[in-house]
Amino acid sequence: MLVGARPGEIVVTGSTTVNLHSLVATFYQPAGTRTRILADRLNFPSDIYALESQVRLRGLDPARHLILVGSRDGRTIDEVDLIRSMNDDIALVVLPSVLYRSGQLLDVERLARAARARDIPIGIDCSHSAGVVPHRLHDWEVDFAFWCNYKYLNGGPGAIGSLFVHERHHGLRPGLTGWWGFQKERQFDLALDFESAANAGAWQIGTPSILGMAGLRGSLDLFHEAGIARIREKSLALTAYLIDLVDSRLSASPYSFRIGTPRDAERRGGHLAIEHPDAIRIAKALRARGVVPDFRPPDVIRLAPIAFYTSYVELWDTVEILREIVDHGEQLRFAATRDLIS
Ligand SMILES: *Cc1c(COP(=O)(O)O)cnc(C)c1O
């Protein structure tokens, strides 16, 4: 119910970037003139690094074989631009569902349909949508997907990742194999000839952290109880309220904040990008006042109100604190340089 998968289509394993590697190693099959991977310029860099190295591993040059579709406005990616780039030379498409900086929600159903019509496999990074936006990965016929469980899914810092492989690919031999991908009933026969598990479990590689899985299990029980439709409804109400507050209380001078996330509910995920030229210092001042944002270069303060535990009053208070920070120049006490993480 969380991502619209059938039971055998998901497995909890590895970590986001490692799962991306393992899935690309399976689904990227450059042949003849179809040799390129299509991705986008606004994706989280780890995904791009992984794609580049996968291209290199095939003896190809990323400068020619990794095509990155750009943004028209610096914040969002137009689905039309992506679909136009799905040419005969594309062997694989890998895109995020929600962009990590602006929070734009891409129309995954439309992109998957376009890729399928052109016979190109498509994989989706759901790190910023799993646990906050409903998906129908099976019905949309997405070939594969992967995500982390430590963002909206509350699996705890460094929680184990998840991956999805559509049923129609079950039985394939994964690009990166290990004994945890073997036929589950006979894994401990320890045979030397690899036989793929009959479901997404084939994409497990080695022993997972059982302690790490326990935290995720506890969190998933709560998601099951609440239901993703209700979580999405509450999340949209929270972000809509925050948009209203930013417009009415933070947009005029001297505050000059603006929303960098699409306003249309259909086109936004669970977080808001609030832009300000001095975002780097204001984010630090906000943290010092007990509100934890992310700063994302060059000018984004990322706020993610959570359906389970963020109240409307906390959003009001956050906006009042931002006004006070600017009123008193509190950000001037901080250096305009990057800290390691935020
Ligand atoms: C958070 C995130 C990751 C993180 O990768 P790890 O391997 O878990 O560190 C990767 N891709 C995207 C789009 C993310 O948002």
Coordinates of C-alpha atoms and ligand atoms in Angstrom, one line a residue:
M1 CA 0.0 0.0 0.0
L2 CA 2.9 2.4 0.7
V3 CA 4.3 2.4 -2.9
G4 CA 1.7 0.4 -4.8
A5 CA 3.8 -2.8 -5.1
R6 CA 2.8 -6.4 -5.0
P7 CA 4.4 -8.3 -2.1
G8 CA 7.2 -10.0 -4.0
E9 CA 8.2 -6.8 -5.8
I10 CA 9.9 -5.1 -2.8
V11 CA 12.8 -6.0 -0.7
V12 CA 14.5 -4.2 2.2
T13 CA 18.2 -4.3 1.5
G14 CA 21.4 -2.4 1.1
S15 CA 21.4 1.4 0.9
T16 CA 20.1 3.8 -1.6
T17 CA 23.2 4.4 -3.7
V18 CA 24.3 0.7 -3.5
N19 CA 20.8 -0.4 -4.6
L20 CA 21.0 2.1 -7.5
H21 CA 24.3 0.5 -8.6
S22 CA 22.9 -3.0 -8.4
L23 CA 19.7 -2.1 -10.3
V24 CA 21.6 -0.2 -13.0
A25 CA 24.1 -3.1 -13.3
T26 CA 21.0 -5.2 -14.2
F27 CA 18.9 -2.9 -16.3
Y28 CA 21.6 -0.9 -18.2
Q29 CA 22.3 -3.1 -21.2
P30 CA 24.0 -0.9 -23.8
A31 CA 23.8 -2.5 -27.2
G32 CA 24.2 -1.4 -30.8
T33 CA 23.2 2.3 -31.0
R34 CA 21.3 2.2 -27.7
T35 CA 24.0 3.0 -25.2
R36 CA 23.0 6.1 -23.3
I37 CA 21.5 6.7 -19.8
L38 CA 19.0 9.5 -19.5
A39 CA 18.9 11.4 -16.2
D40 CA 18.4 15.0 -15.0
R41 CA 20.7 17.8 -13.8
L42 CA 18.7 18.5 -10.6
N43 CA 19.0 15.0 -9.2
F44 CA 20.9 14.3 -5.9
P45 CA 24.6 14.1 -7.0
S46 CA 25.1 10.6 -5.5
D47 CA 22.8 9.2 -8.2
I48 CA 24.8 11.0 -10.9
Y49 CA 28.1 9.7 -9.5
A50 CA 26.7 6.2 -9.5
L51 CA 25.4 6.5 -13.1
E52 CA 28.7 7.9 -14.3
S53 CA 30.6 5.0 -12.8
Q54 CA 28.2 2.5 -14.3
V55 CA 28.8 4.0 -17.8
R56 CA 32.5 3.9 -17.2
L57 CA 32.4 0.3 -16.1
R58 CA 31.0 -0.6 -19.6
G59 CA 34.0 1.1 -21.1
L60 CA 32.0 4.1 -22.2
D61 CA 32.5 7.9 -21.7
P62 CA 30.0 9.6 -19.4
A63 CA 30.4 12.8 -21.4
R64 CA 28.7 11.1 -24.3
H65 CA 26.7 8.4 -22.7
L66 CA 25.2 10.0 -19.7
I67 CA 22.6 12.6 -20.9
L68 CA 21.4 15.0 -18.2
V69 CA 18.3 17.0 -19.0
G70 CA 18.5 20.5 -17.6
S71 CA 16.0 22.8 -15.9
R72 CA 14.3 25.8 -17.5
D73 CA 13.9 27.7 -14.3
G74 CA 16.7 26.3 -12.1
R75 CA 14.1 24.7 -9.9
T76 CA 12.0 22.2 -11.8
I77 CA 12.3 19.8 -14.7
D78 CA 9.7 19.8 -17.4
E79 CA 8.3 16.3 -18.2
V80 CA 8.1 17.3 -21.8
D81 CA 11.8 17.9 -22.0
L82 CA 12.4 14.5 -20.5
I83 CA 10.1 12.7 -22.8
R84 CA 11.6 14.5 -25.8
S85 CA 15.0 13.2 -24.8
M86 CA 13.8 9.6 -24.7
N87 CA 15.4 8.9 -28.1
D88 CA 16.5 5.7 -29.9
D89 CA 20.0 6.0 -28.4
I90 CA 18.7 5.7 -24.8
A91 CA 19.2 2.4 -23.1
L92 CA 17.9 3.4 -19.6
V93 CA 16.1 6.3 -17.9
V94 CA 16.8 7.0 -14.2
L95 CA 14.9 9.9 -12.5
P96 CA 13.8 11.0 -9.1
S97 CA 10.1 11.1 -8.2
V98 CA 10.5 14.3 -6.1
L99 CA 13.5 16.7 -6.6
Y100 CA 15.5 16.9 -3.4
R101 CA 15.9 20.7 -3.6
S102 CA 12.8 22.3 -5.0
G103 CA 10.4 19.5 -3.9
Q104 CA 8.8 19.2 -7.4
L105 CA 6.8 16.0 -7.8
L106 CA 7.3 14.6 -11.2
D107 CA 4.5 12.8 -13.1
V108 CA 6.0 9.3 -12.8
E109 CA 3.0 7.6 -14.4
R110 CA 3.4 9.8 -17.5
L111 CA 7.2 9.3 -17.7
A112 CA 6.9 5.5 -17.2
R113 CA 4.3 5.3 -20.0
A114 CA 6.5 7.3 -22.3
A115 CA 9.5 5.2 -21.6
R116 CA 7.5 2.0 -22.0
A117 CA 6.1 3.2 -25.4
R118 CA 9.7 3.5 -26.5
D119 CA 10.8 0.2 -25.0
I120 CA 13.3 1.9 -22.6
P121 CA 13.5 0.6 -19.0
I122 CA 12.9 3.3 -16.4
G123 CA 14.0 3.4 -12.8
I124 CA 12.8 5.9 -10.2
D125 CA 14.5 7.2 -7.0
C126 CA 11.7 7.6 -4.5
S127 CA 13.9 8.8 -1.6
H128 CA 11.9 12.0 -1.3
S129 CA 8.4 10.5 -2.0
A130 CA 8.3 7.2 -0.2
G131 CA 6.3 7.7 3.0
V132 CA 4.7 11.0 2.0
V133 CA 3.2 10.6 -1.5
P134 CA 1.2 7.6 -2.7
H135 CA 2.7 5.6 -5.6
R136 CA 1.4 2.9 -7.9
L137 CA 4.7 1.5 -9.0
H138 CA 3.2 -1.8 -10.2
D139 CA 0.3 -0.3 -12.1
W140 CA 2.5 2.4 -13.7
E141 CA 4.8 -0.4 -14.9
V142 CA 7.9 1.2 -13.5
D143 CA 10.7 -1.3 -14.2
F144 CA 12.5 -0.6 -10.9
A145 CA 12.6 1.9 -8.0
F146 CA 14.7 2.4 -4.9
W147 CA 14.6 4.7 -1.9
C148 CA 16.0 5.3 1.5
N149 CA 14.0 4.6 4.7
Y150 CA 15.6 7.3 6.8
K151 CA 13.8 10.3 5.4
Y152 CA 9.9 10.3 5.5
L153 CA 9.9 6.6 6.5
N154 CA 11.5 7.3 9.9
G155 CA 13.6 4.1 9.9
G156 CA 16.3 5.8 11.9
P157 CA 19.7 7.4 10.9
G158 CA 21.4 5.3 8.3
A159 CA 18.4 2.9 8.0
I160 CA 18.6 0.1 5.5
G161 CA 17.3 0.9 2.0
S162 CA 14.4 -0.6 -0.1
L163 CA 14.1 -1.5 -3.7
F164 CA 11.3 -2.5 -6.1
V165 CA 11.6 -4.6 -9.2
H166 CA 8.5 -5.1 -11.3
E167 CA 7.1 -8.6 -11.4
R168 CA 7.6 -8.9 -15.1
H169 CA 11.4 -8.9 -14.5
H170 CA 11.4 -11.6 -11.8
G171 CA 13.7 -14.5 -12.5
L172 CA 16.2 -12.2 -14.2
R173 CA 19.8 -12.6 -13.1
P174 CA 20.8 -9.5 -11.2
G175 CA 23.9 -7.6 -12.4
L176 CA 25.5 -7.9 -8.9
T177 CA 24.8 -11.2 -7.3
G178 CA 25.4 -12.6 -3.9
W179 CA 24.2 -15.5 -1.8
W180 CA 21.2 -13.5 -0.4
G181 CA 19.8 -13.3 -4.0
F182 CA 19.8 -17.1 -4.3
Q183 CA 16.5 -19.1 -4.4
K184 CA 15.4 -18.5 -0.8
E185 CA 14.3 -22.1 0.0
R186 CA 17.7 -23.4 -1.0
Q187 CA 20.0 -20.6 0.0
F188 CA 21.7 -22.7 2.6
D189 CA 22.4 -25.6 0.2
L190 CA 25.4 -23.4 -0.7
A191 CA 25.4 -24.6 -4.3
L192 CA 28.1 -23.0 -6.6
D193 CA 25.7 -22.4 -9.5
F194 CA 23.7 -19.2 -8.8
E195 CA 19.9 -19.4 -9.2
S196 CA 18.0 -16.2 -8.9
A197 CA 15.3 -15.9 -6.2
A198 CA 11.9 -15.8 -7.9
N199 CA 11.1 -12.2 -6.7
A200 CA 12.8 -8.9 -5.9
G201 CA 14.7 -10.8 -3.2
A202 CA 17.1 -11.7 -6.0
W203 CA 18.5 -8.2 -5.7
Q204 CA 19.7 -8.8 -2.1
I205 CA 23.4 -9.3 -2.1
G206 CA 24.6 -10.1 1.4
T207 CA 23.4 -10.3 5.0
P208 CA 21.3 -7.3 6.0
S209 CA 21.5 -5.6 9.4
I210 CA 18.8 -7.3 11.4
L211 CA 19.0 -4.7 14.2
G212 CA 18.7 -1.9 11.6
M213 CA 15.6 -3.6 10.1
A214 CA 13.9 -3.7 13.5
G215 CA 13.6 0.1 13.7
L216 CA 12.1 0.3 10.2
R217 CA 9.6 -2.5 11.1
G218 CA 8.3 -0.4 14.1
S219 CA 8.0 2.6 11.9
L220 CA 6.2 0.8 9.0
D221 CA 3.6 -0.5 11.4
L222 CA 2.6 3.1 12.1
F223 CA 2.4 3.9 8.3
H224 CA 0.3 0.8 7.9
E225 CA -2.1 2.0 10.6
A226 CA -2.4 5.6 9.3
G227 CA -2.5 4.8 5.6
I228 CA -0.6 6.7 3.0
A229 CA -3.7 8.5 1.6
R230 CA -4.4 10.2 5.0
I231 CA -0.7 11.0 5.4
R232 CA -0.6 12.7 2.0
E233 CA -3.8 14.6 2.8
K234 CA -2.3 15.9 6.1
S235 CA 1.0 16.6 4.5
L236 CA -0.6 18.7 1.7
A237 CA -2.6 20.6 4.3
L238 CA 0.6 21.4 6.2
T239 CA 2.6 22.5 3.2
A240 CA -0.4 24.6 1.9
Y241 CA -0.7 26.4 5.2
L242 CA 3.1 27.0 5.2
I243 CA 2.9 28.4 1.7
D244 CA 0.1 30.8 2.8
L245 CA 2.1 31.9 5.8
V246 CA 5.3 32.5 3.7
D247 CA 3.2 34.5 1.2
S248 CA 1.4 36.6 3.7
R249 CA 4.1 37.1 6.4
L250 CA 7.4 36.6 4.8
S251 CA 7.4 37.7 1.2
A252 CA 7.3 41.5 1.5
S253 CA 10.4 43.6 2.3
P254 CA 12.4 43.4 4.5
Y255 CA 11.8 39.6 4.7
S256 CA 11.9 38.8 1.0
F257 CA 11.5 35.0 1.2
R258 CA 9.9 33.2 -1.6
I259 CA 8.5 29.8 -2.4
G260 CA 10.6 27.7 -4.8
T261 CA 8.3 24.7 -4.8
P262 CA 5.5 24.3 -7.3
R263 CA 2.3 25.5 -5.7
D264 CA 0.0 23.0 -7.4
A265 CA -0.6 20.1 -4.9
E266 CA -0.2 17.6 -7.8
R267 CA 3.3 18.9 -8.4
R268 CA 4.8 19.0 -4.9
G269 CA 6.1 16.4 -2.6
G270 CA 6.3 16.7 1.2
H271 CA 8.8 19.6 1.7
L272 CA 9.0 23.2 0.8
A273 CA 12.0 25.1 -0.6
I274 CA 11.9 28.6 0.9
E275 CA 14.4 30.8 -1.0
H276 CA 16.3 33.8 0.4
P277 CA 19.6 35.3 -0.8
D278 CA 21.0 34.9 2.7
A279 CA 19.6 31.4 3.2
I280 CA 22.9 30.0 4.4
R281 CA 23.0 32.2 7.5
I282 CA 19.3 32.3 8.2
A283 CA 19.2 28.5 8.2
K284 CA 21.9 28.5 10.9
A285 CA 20.0 31.2 12.9
L286 CA 16.8 29.1 12.6
R287 CA 18.6 26.0 13.9
A288 CA 20.0 28.0 16.9
R289 CA 16.3 28.9 17.7
G290 CA 15.4 25.2 17.8
V291 CA 13.9 24.7 14.3
V292 CA 15.9 22.2 12.2
P293 CA 15.9 23.1 8.5
D294 CA 18.3 22.0 5.7
F295 CA 20.3 24.5 3.8
R296 CA 20.7 23.5 0.1
P297 CA 22.9 25.7 -2.0
P298 CA 22.7 28.3 -3.3
D299 CA 19.7 29.8 -1.6
V300 CA 17.2 27.2 -0.3
I301 CA 16.0 26.6 3.2
R302 CA 14.2 23.3 3.1
L303 CA 11.4 22.7 5.5
A304 CA 9.6 19.4 5.8
P305 CA 6.6 19.4 8.1
I306 CA 5.8 15.8 9.0
A307 CA 2.2 14.6 9.0
F308 CA 2.7 12.4 12.0
Y309 CA 4.1 15.0 14.4
T310 CA 4.4 18.5 13.0
S311 CA 1.5 20.8 14.2
Y312 CA 0.0 23.8 12.5
V313 CA 1.1 25.9 15.5
E314 CA 4.7 24.9 15.0
L315 CA 4.5 26.1 11.4
W316 CA 3.1 29.5 12.6
D317 CA 5.9 29.7 15.2
T318 CA 8.5 28.9 12.6
V319 CA 7.4 31.7 10.4
E320 CA 7.3 34.1 13.4
I321 CA 10.8 33.0 14.3
L322 CA 12.0 33.7 10.7
R323 CA 10.5 37.2 11.0
E324 CA 12.2 37.8 14.3
I325 CA 15.5 36.6 12.9
V326 CA 15.3 39.1 10.1
D327 CA 13.9 41.9 12.3
H328 CA 16.9 41.6 14.7
G329 CA 19.5 40.6 12.2
E330 CA 20.2 37.4 14.1
Q331 CA 21.7 35.7 11.0
L332 CA 24.5 38.3 11.1
R333 CA 26.1 36.4 14.0
F334 CA 26.7 33.4 11.8
A335 CA 29.3 32.8 9.1
A336 CA 28.2 32.6 5.5
T337 CA 30.1 29.4 5.0
R338 CA 29.0 25.8 4.8
D339 CA 29.0 23.6 7.9
L340 CA 29.8 20.0 7.1
I341 CA 26.1 18.8 6.9
S342 CA 23.7 21.6 7.0
Ligands
LIG1 C1 18.9 10.8 0.4 C2 19.1 10.4 -1.0 C3 20.1 9.5 -1.3 C4 21.0 8.9 -0.3 O1 21.8 7.9 -0.6 P1 22.4 6.9 0.5 O2 23.1 5.9 -0.3 O3 21.3 6.4 1.3 O4 23.4 7.7 1.3 C5 20.3 9.1 -2.7 N1 19.5 9.7 -3.7 C6 18.6 10.6 -3.3 C7 17.7 11.3 -4.4 C8 18.3 11.0 -2.0 O5 17.4 11.9 -1.7

